[in-house]
mmCIF file of C-alpha atoms in Angstrom:
data_model
loop_
_atom_site.group_PDB
_atom_site.id
_atom_site.type_symbol
_atom_site.label_atom_id
_atom_site.label_comp_id
_atom_site.label_asym_id
_atom_site.label_seq_id
_atom_site.Cartn_x
_atom_site.Cartn_y
_atom_site.Cartn_z
ATOM 1 C CA UNK A 1 0.825 18.283 26.825
ATOM 2 C CA UNK A 2 4.237 16.660 27.411
ATOM 3 C CA UNK A 3 5.980 15.281 24.364
ATOM 4 C CA UNK A 4 6.211 11.832 25.907
ATOM 5 C CA UNK A 5 2.441 11.301 26.000
ATOM 6 C CA UNK A 6 1.035 13.050 22.976
ATOM 7 C CA UNK A 7 -0.370 11.688 19.749
ATOM 8 C CA UNK A 8 -0.190 14.395 17.106
ATOM 9 C CA UNK A 9 -2.697 15.159 14.388
ATOM 10 C CA UNK A 10 -1.911 16.050 10.786
ATOM 11 C CA UNK A 11 -2.550 19.721 11.597
ATOM 12 C CA UNK A 12 -0.135 19.725 14.524
ATOM 13 C CA UNK A 13 2.415 17.977 12.340
ATOM 14 C CA UNK A 14 2.239 20.718 9.717
ATOM 15 C CA UNK A 15 2.749 23.399 12.383
ATOM 16 C CA UNK A 16 5.832 21.763 13.855
ATOM 17 C CA UNK A 17 7.554 20.234 10.854
ATOM 18 C CA UNK A 18 9.949 23.113 10.208
ATOM 19 C CA UNK A 19 11.665 22.828 13.579
ATOM 20 C CA UNK A 20 11.777 19.058 13.260
ATOM 21 C CA UNK A 21 13.636 19.347 9.972
ATOM 22 C CA UNK A 22 16.519 21.079 11.743
ATOM 23 C CA UNK A 23 16.716 18.364 14.385
ATOM 24 C CA UNK A 24 16.575 15.643 11.747
ATOM 25 C CA UNK A 25 19.483 17.193 9.893
ATOM 26 C CA UNK A 26 21.567 16.971 13.077
ATOM 27 C CA UNK A 27 20.653 13.340 13.816
ATOM 28 C CA UNK A 28 23.301 10.632 13.358
ATOM 29 C CA UNK A 29 23.174 8.478 10.249
ATOM 30 C CA UNK A 30 21.016 5.382 10.647
ATOM 31 C CA UNK A 31 21.048 2.126 8.750
ATOM 32 C CA UNK A 32 18.854 1.226 5.793
ATOM 33 C CA UNK A 33 17.017 -2.089 5.835
ATOM 34 C CA UNK A 34 15.875 -2.557 2.227
ATOM 35 C CA UNK A 35 13.562 -5.535 2.634
ATOM 36 C CA UNK A 36 13.066 -6.295 6.364
ATOM 37 C CA UNK A 37 13.196 -9.966 7.280
ATOM 38 C CA UNK A 38 9.801 -11.669 7.489
ATOM 39 C CA UNK A 39 8.881 -13.435 10.735
ATOM 40 C CA UNK A 40 8.593 -17.218 10.532
ATOM 41 C CA UNK A 41 5.779 -17.119 13.107
ATOM 42 C CA UNK A 42 3.363 -15.245 10.841
ATOM 43 C CA UNK A 43 1.309 -16.907 8.117
ATOM 44 C CA UNK A 44 -0.756 -15.677 5.217
ATOM 45 C CA UNK A 45 -4.510 -16.215 5.295
ATOM 46 C CA UNK A 46 -4.504 -19.294 3.055
ATOM 47 C CA UNK A 47 -1.712 -20.877 5.056
ATOM 48 C CA UNK A 48 -4.177 -20.858 7.958
ATOM 49 C CA UNK A 49 -6.664 -22.817 5.869
ATOM 50 C CA UNK A 50 -8.932 -19.810 5.312
ATOM 51 C CA UNK A 51 -9.895 -19.213 1.680
ATOM 52 C CA UNK A 52 -11.499 -15.982 0.453
ATOM 53 C CA UNK A 53 -13.583 -16.102 -2.716
ATOM 54 C CA UNK A 54 -13.775 -18.691 -5.472
ATOM 55 C CA UNK A 55 -11.314 -17.680 -8.198
ATOM 56 C CA UNK A 56 -7.808 -19.219 -8.257
ATOM 57 C CA UNK A 57 -4.770 -17.169 -7.272
ATOM 58 C CA UNK A 58 -1.589 -16.694 -9.244
ATOM 59 C CA UNK A 59 1.615 -18.557 -8.393
ATOM 60 C CA UNK A 60 2.647 -16.042 -5.722
ATOM 61 C CA UNK A 61 -0.839 -14.835 -4.749
ATOM 62 C CA UNK A 62 0.585 -11.343 -5.169
ATOM 63 C CA UNK A 63 0.455 -8.307 -7.430
ATOM 64 C CA UNK A 64 3.723 -9.581 -8.920
ATOM 65 C CA UNK A 65 1.784 -12.410 -10.564
ATOM 66 C CA UNK A 66 0.938 -9.813 -13.216
ATOM 67 C CA UNK A 67 3.767 -10.170 -15.760
ATOM 68 C CA UNK A 68 6.281 -7.330 -15.597
ATOM 69 C CA UNK A 69 5.140 -5.950 -12.229
ATOM 70 C CA UNK A 70 7.800 -5.714 -9.520
ATOM 71 C CA UNK A 71 7.667 -4.595 -5.877
ATOM 72 C CA UNK A 72 10.436 -3.246 -3.654
ATOM 73 C CA UNK A 73 10.632 -2.005 -0.071
ATOM 74 C CA UNK A 74 12.976 0.023 2.081
ATOM 75 C CA UNK A 75 12.258 -0.278 5.804
ATOM 76 C CA UNK A 76 13.469 1.894 8.688
ATOM 77 C CA UNK A 77 12.904 0.542 12.192
ATOM 78 C CA UNK A 78 15.381 2.019 14.632
ATOM 79 C CA UNK A 79 15.357 3.142 18.229
ATOM 80 C CA UNK A 80 12.948 2.665 21.100
ATOM 81 C CA UNK A 81 11.559 4.528 24.079
ATOM 82 C CA UNK A 82 10.384 8.093 24.459
ATOM 83 C CA UNK A 83 9.791 10.247 21.408
ATOM 84 C CA UNK A 84 12.672 12.590 20.597
ATOM 85 C CA UNK A 85 11.538 14.699 17.681
ATOM 86 C CA UNK A 86 13.987 14.438 14.807
ATOM 87 C CA UNK A 87 15.750 11.425 16.314
ATOM 88 C CA UNK A 88 13.142 8.721 16.755
ATOM 89 C CA UNK A 89 12.045 6.086 17.411
ATOM 90 C CA UNK A 90 11.761 5.540 13.659
ATOM 91 C CA UNK A 91 9.016 3.345 12.214
ATOM 92 C CA UNK A 92 8.716 4.214 8.545
ATOM 93 C CA UNK A 93 9.685 3.195 5.040
ATOM 94 C CA UNK A 94 8.761 3.250 1.384
ATOM 95 C CA UNK A 95 7.229 0.663 -0.930
ATOM 96 C CA UNK A 96 7.466 0.921 -4.711
ATOM 97 C CA UNK A 97 5.392 -0.803 -7.385
ATOM 98 C CA UNK A 98 7.032 -0.915 -10.809
ATOM 99 C CA UNK A 99 4.440 -1.258 -13.617
ATOM 100 C CA UNK A 100 7.106 -2.438 -16.071
ATOM 101 C CA UNK A 101 10.738 -2.113 -17.061
ATOM 102 C CA UNK A 102 10.378 1.312 -18.697
ATOM 103 C CA UNK A 103 7.076 2.941 -17.781
ATOM 104 C CA UNK A 104 8.453 6.398 -18.640
ATOM 105 C CA UNK A 105 8.847 5.474 -22.320
ATOM 106 C CA UNK A 106 6.043 2.906 -22.351
ATOM 107 C CA UNK A 107 3.120 4.386 -20.445
ATOM 108 C CA UNK A 108 0.390 2.030 -19.252
ATOM 109 C CA UNK A 109 -3.321 2.740 -19.035
ATOM 110 C CA UNK A 110 -4.707 3.577 -15.597
ATOM 111 C CA UNK A 111 -7.835 4.633 -13.775
ATOM 112 C CA UNK A 112 -8.474 5.697 -10.209
ATOM 113 C CA UNK A 113 -11.247 6.205 -7.685
ATOM 114 C CA UNK A 114 -11.451 8.199 -4.454
ATOM 115 C CA UNK A 115 -13.630 6.358 -1.961
ATOM 116 C CA UNK A 116 -12.978 9.079 0.613
ATOM 117 C CA UNK A 117 -10.626 11.943 -0.012
ATOM 118 C CA UNK A 118 -8.828 12.863 3.213
ATOM 119 C CA UNK A 119 -5.496 11.729 1.824
ATOM 120 C CA UNK A 120 -3.003 12.437 -0.940
ATOM 121 C CA UNK A 121 -1.801 10.736 -4.086
ATOM 122 C CA UNK A 122 0.451 12.922 -6.216
ATOM 123 C CA UNK A 123 0.849 12.749 -9.975
ATOM 124 C CA UNK A 124 -2.743 11.754 -10.719
ATOM 125 C CA UNK A 125 -3.553 14.724 -12.960
ATOM 126 C CA UNK A 126 -2.206 12.899 -15.999
ATOM 127 C CA UNK A 127 -4.140 9.780 -15.067
ATOM 128 C CA UNK A 128 -7.348 11.810 -14.883
ATOM 129 C CA UNK A 129 -6.657 13.687 -18.112
ATOM 130 C CA UNK A 130 -4.990 11.115 -20.360
ATOM 131 C CA UNK A 131 -5.663 7.826 -18.586
ATOM 132 C CA UNK A 132 -1.944 7.018 -18.587
ATOM 133 C CA UNK A 133 0.565 6.122 -15.884
ATOM 134 C CA UNK A 134 4.196 7.092 -16.553
ATOM 135 C CA UNK A 135 5.703 6.587 -13.091
ATOM 136 C CA UNK A 136 6.390 3.882 -10.550
ATOM 137 C CA UNK A 137 3.942 4.051 -7.646
ATOM 138 C CA UNK A 138 5.390 4.868 -4.227
ATOM 139 C CA UNK A 139 3.715 4.284 -0.847
ATOM 140 C CA UNK A 140 4.880 5.868 2.403
ATOM 141 C CA UNK A 141 3.666 7.667 5.520
ATOM 142 C CA UNK A 142 2.158 11.154 5.371
ATOM 143 C CA UNK A 143 5.140 12.978 6.808
ATOM 144 C CA UNK A 144 7.468 11.599 4.135
ATOM 145 C CA UNK A 145 5.294 12.278 1.101
ATOM 146 C CA UNK A 146 7.442 15.180 -0.107
ATOM 147 C CA UNK A 147 10.712 13.431 0.611
ATOM 148 C CA UNK A 148 9.698 10.320 -1.296
ATOM 149 C CA UNK A 149 8.537 12.478 -4.183
ATOM 150 C CA UNK A 150 11.940 14.169 -4.187
ATOM 151 C CA UNK A 151 13.710 10.799 -4.170
ATOM 152 C CA UNK A 152 11.522 9.615 -7.026
ATOM 153 C CA UNK A 153 12.497 12.680 -9.053
ATOM 154 C CA UNK A 154 16.155 11.967 -8.303
ATOM 155 C CA UNK A 155 15.687 8.472 -9.726
ATOM 156 C CA UNK A 156 13.946 9.809 -12.827
ATOM 157 C CA UNK A 157 16.736 12.312 -13.492
ATOM 158 C CA UNK A 158 19.439 9.688 -12.974
ATOM 159 C CA UNK A 159 17.680 7.092 -15.115
ATOM 160 C CA UNK A 160 16.486 9.344 -17.936
ATOM 161 C CA UNK A 161 19.042 12.116 -18.610
ATOM 162 C CA UNK A 162 16.855 13.478 -21.420
ATOM 163 C CA UNK A 163 14.347 14.759 -18.829
ATOM 164 C CA UNK A 164 14.378 18.534 -18.787
ATOM 165 C CA UNK A 165 16.027 18.591 -22.207
ATOM 166 C CA UNK A 166 13.971 16.722 -24.791
ATOM 167 C CA UNK A 167 11.480 15.167 -22.359
ATOM 168 C CA UNK A 168 9.147 16.812 -19.827
ATOM 169 C CA UNK A 169 9.707 16.486 -16.094
ATOM 170 C CA UNK A 170 7.351 13.769 -14.789
ATOM 171 C CA UNK A 171 5.279 14.060 -11.625
ATOM 172 C CA UNK A 172 5.850 10.883 -9.583
ATOM 173 C CA UNK A 173 2.876 9.005 -8.160
ATOM 174 C CA UNK A 174 3.280 8.958 -4.370
ATOM 175 C CA UNK A 175 0.520 8.007 -1.916
ATOM 176 C CA UNK A 176 0.439 8.226 1.871
ATOM 177 C CA UNK A 177 -1.242 7.077 5.060
ATOM 178 C CA UNK A 178 -0.722 8.517 8.551
ATOM 179 C CA UNK A 179 1.612 6.572 10.868
ATOM 180 C CA UNK A 180 2.290 8.861 13.833
ATOM 181 C CA UNK A 181 1.007 6.433 16.482
ATOM 182 C CA UNK A 182 4.264 4.474 16.178
ATOM 183 C CA UNK A 183 6.607 6.846 14.355
ATOM 184 C CA UNK A 184 8.440 10.132 14.881
ATOM 185 C CA UNK A 185 6.434 11.759 12.101
ATOM 186 C CA UNK A 186 7.803 15.233 12.722
ATOM 187 C CA UNK A 187 11.341 14.006 12.113
ATOM 188 C CA UNK A 188 10.382 12.360 8.806
ATOM 189 C CA UNK A 189 13.565 10.240 8.400
ATOM 190 C CA UNK A 190 13.385 9.303 4.712
ATOM 191 C CA UNK A 191 15.729 10.673 2.059
ATOM 192 C CA UNK A 192 16.688 9.967 -1.550
ATOM 193 C CA UNK A 193 18.836 7.000 -0.524
ATOM 194 C CA UNK A 194 15.844 5.177 0.949
ATOM 195 C CA UNK A 195 13.725 5.702 -2.156
ATOM 196 C CA UNK A 196 16.580 4.541 -4.371
ATOM 197 C CA UNK A 197 17.060 1.466 -2.157
ATOM 198 C CA UNK A 198 13.401 0.494 -2.575
ATOM 199 C CA UNK A 199 13.700 0.905 -6.345
ATOM 200 C CA UNK A 200 16.884 -1.157 -6.463
ATOM 201 C CA UNK A 201 15.183 -3.858 -4.398
ATOM 202 C CA UNK A 202 12.124 -4.113 -6.689
ATOM 203 C CA UNK A 203 11.623 -7.642 -7.986
ATOM 204 C CA UNK A 204 9.067 -10.164 -9.124
ATOM 205 C CA UNK A 205 8.109 -13.220 -7.076
ATOM 206 C CA UNK A 206 6.861 -13.307 -3.467
ATOM 207 C CA UNK A 207 6.219 -9.919 -1.849
ATOM 208 C CA UNK A 208 7.208 -9.133 1.745
ATOM 209 C CA UNK A 209 4.095 -8.160 3.703
ATOM 210 C CA UNK A 210 3.067 -6.662 7.031
ATOM 211 C CA UNK A 211 5.622 -4.494 8.840
ATOM 212 C CA UNK A 212 7.637 -3.538 5.799
ATOM 213 C CA UNK A 213 8.213 -0.498 3.566
ATOM 214 C CA UNK A 214 5.439 2.069 3.652
ATOM 215 C CA UNK A 215 3.425 -0.172 5.964
ATOM 216 C CA UNK A 216 5.793 -0.074 8.950
ATOM 217 C CA UNK A 217 3.832 2.491 10.965
ATOM 218 C CA UNK A 218 0.316 1.417 9.999
ATOM 219 C CA UNK A 219 -2.522 0.087 12.169
ATOM 220 C CA UNK A 220 -5.523 -1.774 10.715
ATOM 221 C CA UNK A 221 -8.717 -2.605 12.618
ATOM 222 C CA UNK A 222 -6.748 -1.706 15.771
ATOM 223 C CA UNK A 223 -4.298 -4.527 15.056
ATOM 224 C CA UNK A 224 -0.910 -4.036 13.423
ATOM 225 C CA UNK A 225 -1.468 -3.458 9.718
ATOM 226 C CA UNK A 226 0.752 -2.577 6.786
ATOM 227 C CA UNK A 227 1.428 -4.065 3.360
ATOM 228 C CA UNK A 228 -0.645 -6.928 1.970
ATOM 229 C CA UNK A 229 -1.161 -8.408 -1.471
ATOM 230 C CA UNK A 230 -3.163 -11.037 -3.359
ATOM 231 C CA UNK A 231 -4.088 -12.019 -6.917
ATOM 232 C CA UNK A 232 -6.713 -13.797 -8.983
ATOM 233 C CA UNK A 233 -6.535 -15.468 -12.408
ATOM 234 C CA UNK A 234 -9.412 -15.678 -14.875
ATOM 235 C CA UNK A 235 -10.136 -18.978 -16.644
ATOM 236 C CA UNK A 236 -8.701 -19.495 -20.154
ATOM 237 C CA UNK A 237 -12.183 -19.013 -21.590
ATOM 238 C CA UNK A 238 -12.005 -15.410 -20.335
ATOM 239 C CA UNK A 239 -8.450 -14.771 -21.509
ATOM 240 C CA UNK A 240 -6.542 -16.247 -18.558
ATOM 241 C CA UNK A 241 -5.654 -12.742 -17.383
ATOM 242 C CA UNK A 242 -4.232 -11.992 -13.936
ATOM 243 C CA UNK A 243 -5.512 -9.342 -11.518
ATOM 244 C CA UNK A 244 -3.267 -8.406 -8.596
ATOM 245 C CA UNK A 245 -3.768 -6.018 -5.687
ATOM 246 C CA UNK A 246 -1.407 -4.493 -3.125
ATOM 247 C CA UNK A 247 -2.636 -2.470 -0.140
ATOM 248 C CA UNK A 248 -1.159 -0.237 2.520
ATOM 249 C CA UNK A 249 -3.756 -0.883 5.229
ATOM 250 C CA UNK A 250 -4.181 1.713 7.979
ATOM 251 C CA UNK A 251 -7.933 1.836 8.604
ATOM 252 C CA UNK A 252 -10.856 0.463 10.578
ATOM 253 C CA UNK A 253 -12.100 0.017 14.138
ATOM 254 C CA UNK A 254 -11.740 -3.334 15.889
ATOM 255 C CA UNK A 255 -15.425 -4.206 16.011
ATOM 256 C CA UNK A 256 -15.682 -3.854 12.223
ATOM 257 C CA UNK A 257 -13.172 -6.580 11.303
ATOM 258 C CA UNK A 258 -14.845 -9.426 9.432
ATOM 259 C CA UNK A 259 -13.267 -12.515 7.835
ATOM 260 C CA UNK A 260 -15.501 -14.571 5.554
ATOM 261 C CA UNK A 261 -18.530 -13.199 7.380
ATOM 262 C CA UNK A 262 -17.174 -14.021 10.846
ATOM 263 C CA UNK A 263 -17.141 -11.013 13.258
ATOM 264 C CA UNK A 264 -13.519 -11.541 14.251
ATOM 265 C CA UNK A 265 -13.110 -8.015 15.628
ATOM 266 C CA UNK A 266 -16.033 -8.396 18.019
ATOM 267 C CA UNK A 267 -14.765 -11.782 19.169
ATOM 268 C CA UNK A 268 -11.194 -10.578 19.798
ATOM 269 C CA UNK A 269 -11.731 -7.470 21.893
ATOM 270 C CA UNK A 270 -8.404 -7.470 23.752
ATOM 271 C CA UNK A 271 -4.943 -6.518 22.453
ATOM 272 C CA UNK A 272 -6.078 -2.956 21.840
ATOM 273 C CA UNK A 273 -3.670 -0.087 21.075
ATOM 274 C CA UNK A 274 -3.352 2.615 23.715
ATOM 275 C CA UNK A 275 -5.981 5.353 23.863
ATOM 276 C CA UNK A 276 -8.341 3.365 21.641
ATOM 277 C CA UNK A 277 -6.267 4.527 18.682
ATOM 278 C CA UNK A 278 -8.199 4.489 15.395
ATOM 279 C CA UNK A 279 -6.628 4.512 11.942
ATOM 280 C CA UNK A 280 -8.637 5.544 8.937
ATOM 281 C CA UNK A 281 -6.842 5.289 5.603
ATOM 282 C CA UNK A 282 -5.894 2.774 2.952
ATOM 283 C CA UNK A 283 -4.080 2.886 -0.368
ATOM 284 C CA UNK A 284 -5.130 0.199 -2.843
ATOM 285 C CA UNK A 285 -3.150 -0.446 -6.032
ATOM 286 C CA UNK A 286 -4.387 -2.907 -8.641
ATOM 287 C CA UNK A 287 -2.638 -4.303 -11.709
ATOM 288 C CA UNK A 288 -3.665 -6.534 -14.599
ATOM 289 C CA UNK A 289 -2.297 -7.776 -17.894
ATOM 290 C CA UNK A 290 -5.784 -7.615 -19.412
ATOM 291 C CA UNK A 291 -5.828 -4.873 -22.097
ATOM 292 C CA UNK A 292 -8.157 -2.403 -20.401
ATOM 293 C CA UNK A 293 -8.922 1.249 -21.048
ATOM 294 C CA UNK A 294 -9.121 3.857 -18.242
ATOM 295 C CA UNK A 295 -12.907 3.695 -17.870
ATOM 296 C CA UNK A 296 -12.740 -0.063 -17.324
ATOM 297 C CA UNK A 297 -9.893 0.325 -14.833
ATOM 298 C CA UNK A 298 -11.835 2.912 -12.855
ATOM 299 C CA UNK A 299 -14.672 0.402 -12.607
ATOM 300 C CA UNK A 300 -12.206 -2.129 -11.203
ATOM 301 C CA UNK A 301 -11.193 0.418 -8.556
ATOM 302 C CA UNK A 302 -14.791 0.599 -7.390
ATOM 303 C CA UNK A 303 -14.964 -3.188 -7.173
ATOM 304 C CA UNK A 304 -11.801 -3.212 -5.079
ATOM 305 C CA UNK A 305 -13.686 -0.938 -2.683
ATOM 306 C CA UNK A 306 -16.365 -3.627 -2.415
ATOM 307 C CA UNK A 307 -13.633 -6.070 -1.443
ATOM 308 C CA UNK A 308 -12.553 -3.724 1.349
ATOM 309 C CA UNK A 309 -16.147 -3.594 2.572
ATOM 310 C CA UNK A 310 -16.208 -7.382 2.941
ATOM 311 C CA UNK A 311 -13.467 -7.052 5.577
ATOM 312 C CA UNK A 312 -15.569 -4.479 7.454
ATOM 313 C CA UNK A 313 -14.374 -1.182 5.951
ATOM 314 C CA UNK A 314 -16.738 1.785 6.383
ATOM 315 C CA UNK A 315 -14.691 4.609 4.789
ATOM 316 C CA UNK A 316 -15.236 7.242 7.470
ATOM 317 C CA UNK A 317 -15.422 11.008 7.019
ATOM 318 C CA UNK A 318 -11.755 11.603 7.877
ATOM 319 C CA UNK A 319 -10.428 8.597 5.970
ATOM 320 C CA UNK A 320 -8.105 8.753 2.977
ATOM 321 C CA UNK A 321 -9.169 5.785 0.863
ATOM 322 C CA UNK A 322 -7.482 6.068 -2.523
ATOM 323 C CA UNK A 323 -7.588 3.394 -5.222
ATOM 324 C CA UNK A 324 -5.665 3.098 -8.500
ATOM 325 C CA UNK A 325 -5.670 0.327 -11.126
ATOM 326 C CA UNK A 326 -3.302 0.016 -14.093
ATOM 327 C CA UNK A 327 -3.023 -2.341 -17.057
ATOM 328 C CA UNK A 328 0.226 -3.617 -18.525
ATOM 329 C CA UNK A 329 -1.815 -5.022 -21.400
ATOM 330 C CA UNK A 330 -1.852 -1.661 -23.183
ATOM 331 C CA UNK A 331 1.399 0.283 -23.579
ATOM 332 C CA UNK A 332 1.549 3.712 -25.145
ATOM 333 C CA UNK A 333 4.780 5.272 -26.384
ATOM 334 C CA UNK A 334 4.360 9.065 -26.087
ATOM 335 C CA UNK A 335 6.480 9.706 -29.196
ATOM 336 C CA UNK A 336 4.272 7.580 -31.452
ATOM 337 C CA UNK A 337 1.640 9.376 -33.523
ATOM 338 C CA UNK A 338 -0.773 6.437 -33.388
ATOM 339 C CA UNK A 339 -1.190 3.280 -31.350
ATOM 340 C CA UNK A 340 -3.350 0.334 -32.344
ATOM 341 C CA UNK A 341 -4.737 -1.534 -29.357
ATOM 342 C CA UNK A 342 -7.044 -4.405 -28.530
ATOM 343 C CA UNK A 343 -9.454 -3.882 -25.648
ATOM 344 C CA UNK A 344 -10.812 -6.334 -23.097
ATOM 345 C CA UNK A 345 -14.381 -7.316 -23.988
ATOM 346 C CA UNK A 346 -16.959 -5.729 -21.682
ATOM 347 C CA UNK A 347 -18.988 -8.921 -21.934
ATOM 348 C CA UNK A 348 -16.317 -10.486 -19.697
ATOM 349 C CA UNK A 349 -15.818 -7.579 -17.335
ATOM 350 C CA UNK A 350 -18.060 -8.885 -14.562
ATOM 351 C CA UNK A 351 -15.553 -11.702 -14.019
ATOM 352 C CA UNK A 352 -12.779 -9.086 -13.845
ATOM 353 C CA UNK A 353 -14.827 -7.182 -11.236
ATOM 354 C CA UNK A 354 -15.079 -10.414 -9.282
ATOM 355 C CA UNK A 355 -11.299 -10.896 -9.423
ATOM 356 C CA UNK A 356 -10.498 -7.346 -8.318
ATOM 357 C CA UNK A 357 -12.853 -7.499 -5.343
ATOM 358 C CA UNK A 358 -11.580 -10.863 -4.135
ATOM 359 C CA UNK A 359 -7.924 -9.849 -4.448
ATOM 360 C CA UNK A 360 -8.487 -6.589 -2.545
ATOM 361 C CA UNK A 361 -10.292 -8.400 0.266
ATOM 362 C CA UNK A 362 -7.555 -10.990 0.679
ATOM 363 C CA UNK A 363 -4.775 -8.392 0.401
ATOM 364 C CA UNK A 364 -6.112 -6.596 3.497
ATOM 365 C CA UNK A 365 -6.364 -9.857 5.429
ATOM 366 C CA UNK A 366 -2.843 -10.875 4.391
ATOM 367 C CA UNK A 367 -1.563 -7.546 5.717
ATOM 368 C CA UNK A 368 -3.143 -8.337 9.088
ATOM 369 C CA UNK A 369 -1.961 -11.939 9.128
ATOM 370 C CA UNK A 370 1.644 -11.122 8.245
ATOM 371 C CA UNK A 371 2.101 -8.050 10.458
ATOM 372 C CA UNK A 372 3.997 -8.531 13.718
ATOM 373 C CA UNK A 373 3.397 -6.778 17.023
ATOM 374 C CA UNK A 374 5.242 -3.468 16.804
ATOM 375 C CA UNK A 375 6.286 -1.090 19.588
ATOM 376 C CA UNK A 376 6.885 2.519 18.597
ATOM 377 C CA UNK A 377 7.260 5.941 20.173
ATOM 378 C CA UNK A 378 6.634 6.189 23.925
ATOM 379 C CA UNK A 379 5.981 2.458 24.069
ATOM 380 C CA UNK A 380 2.886 2.738 21.878
ATOM 381 C CA UNK A 381 2.054 -0.797 20.791
ATOM 382 C CA UNK A 382 0.114 -2.151 17.822
ATOM 383 C CA UNK A 383 -0.550 -5.824 18.509
ATOM 384 C CA UNK A 384 -0.535 -8.494 15.835
ATOM 385 C CA UNK A 385 -3.744 -10.316 14.993
ATOM 386 C CA UNK A 386 -3.513 -13.502 17.139
ATOM 387 C CA UNK A 387 -3.478 -16.121 14.397
ATOM 388 C CA UNK A 388 -3.797 -19.036 16.816
ATOM 389 C CA UNK A 389 -7.343 -17.919 17.668
ATOM 390 C CA UNK A 390 -8.661 -17.776 14.112
ATOM 391 C CA UNK A 391 -9.287 -21.502 13.412
ATOM 392 C CA UNK A 392 -11.476 -21.860 16.520
ATOM 393 C CA UNK A 393 -13.393 -18.698 15.651
ATOM 394 C CA UNK A 394 -14.030 -19.820 12.094
ATOM 395 C CA UNK A 395 -15.319 -23.186 13.358
ATOM 396 C CA UNK A 396 -17.591 -21.439 15.846
ATOM 397 C CA UNK A 397 -19.366 -19.807 12.924
ATOM 398 C CA UNK A 398 -19.356 -23.026 10.855
ATOM 399 C CA UNK A 399 -16.549 -22.023 8.473
#
């Protein structure tokens, strides 16, 4: 099949990646766009007057509402036209979630859940064994998983010179979703400098969403997807803790999309990507300042999956649906012999489940609302969710 018309699979990618590496090395240097300017024409779900759930949000309605959590992006969107392997067009990037100022020396508790396992998240062995997270969390596209991991290691070695001497070499946490519908996946196009730019750009406050960072090449419910975030805050009677979620949304068929029970995907049947392109994966990262142990955090992961289901998610056989939740409320210093901790009361955990599910649901919908129409390789187009149609649709179904 001619290069100009093909859509490659993961298997084909693996077979051809070696030759692409040579071409990529010969390609001219391209600019880095650390944050990618947000379009003024796109609005978050609540800005459209659509409210999901009943719990209040944090100040930013973002994962960064959890104290100490920061998010950074590096975005690469260059070139247009026919695919030239190793040269572009480029539609990729990396997103980083920082669990604190010094997670290497102050590990945080974490738990994870695999809803469907056709995907990869590196560095989770320690989470499974010890229930601790000692790395920032990086999100990117499948083809750049190794390169982002390498850049993360570069950052670790630059930041902590004792690694390899008095401290063990950490395994960075890097997760991926497949973005080859829009991107020159075989060329990869991310290096250490892009990972370091995302880390340098990490900050608290509002989080850029949609076509940014690791979400640049992603398609969700056959609309343009990408990065989305949301948060919920418990009442003071339950500790006043914050629960934030960030997603890299790349899953779902159009007819499945549901917003507050309204079958939006069935109602908006046009603006389809070429070849009926289906995307099937999502990475979901949760954070809280509630002092929770790994078993509790794993339970929150499962409730985030319920939030995905409320948007229409089915978690298909070939989907990579990976969920991780961490708590900044418990910090463990590896050099300490003992650590005394307080633990969130299980009598209150149902409210925490509620918060995690609501935040995950709204994070997906924010990704859709904020993403702009994006044209990639060979003119492949992922159309933005037409926001102007939503108010009429919601009224039609008495919302």
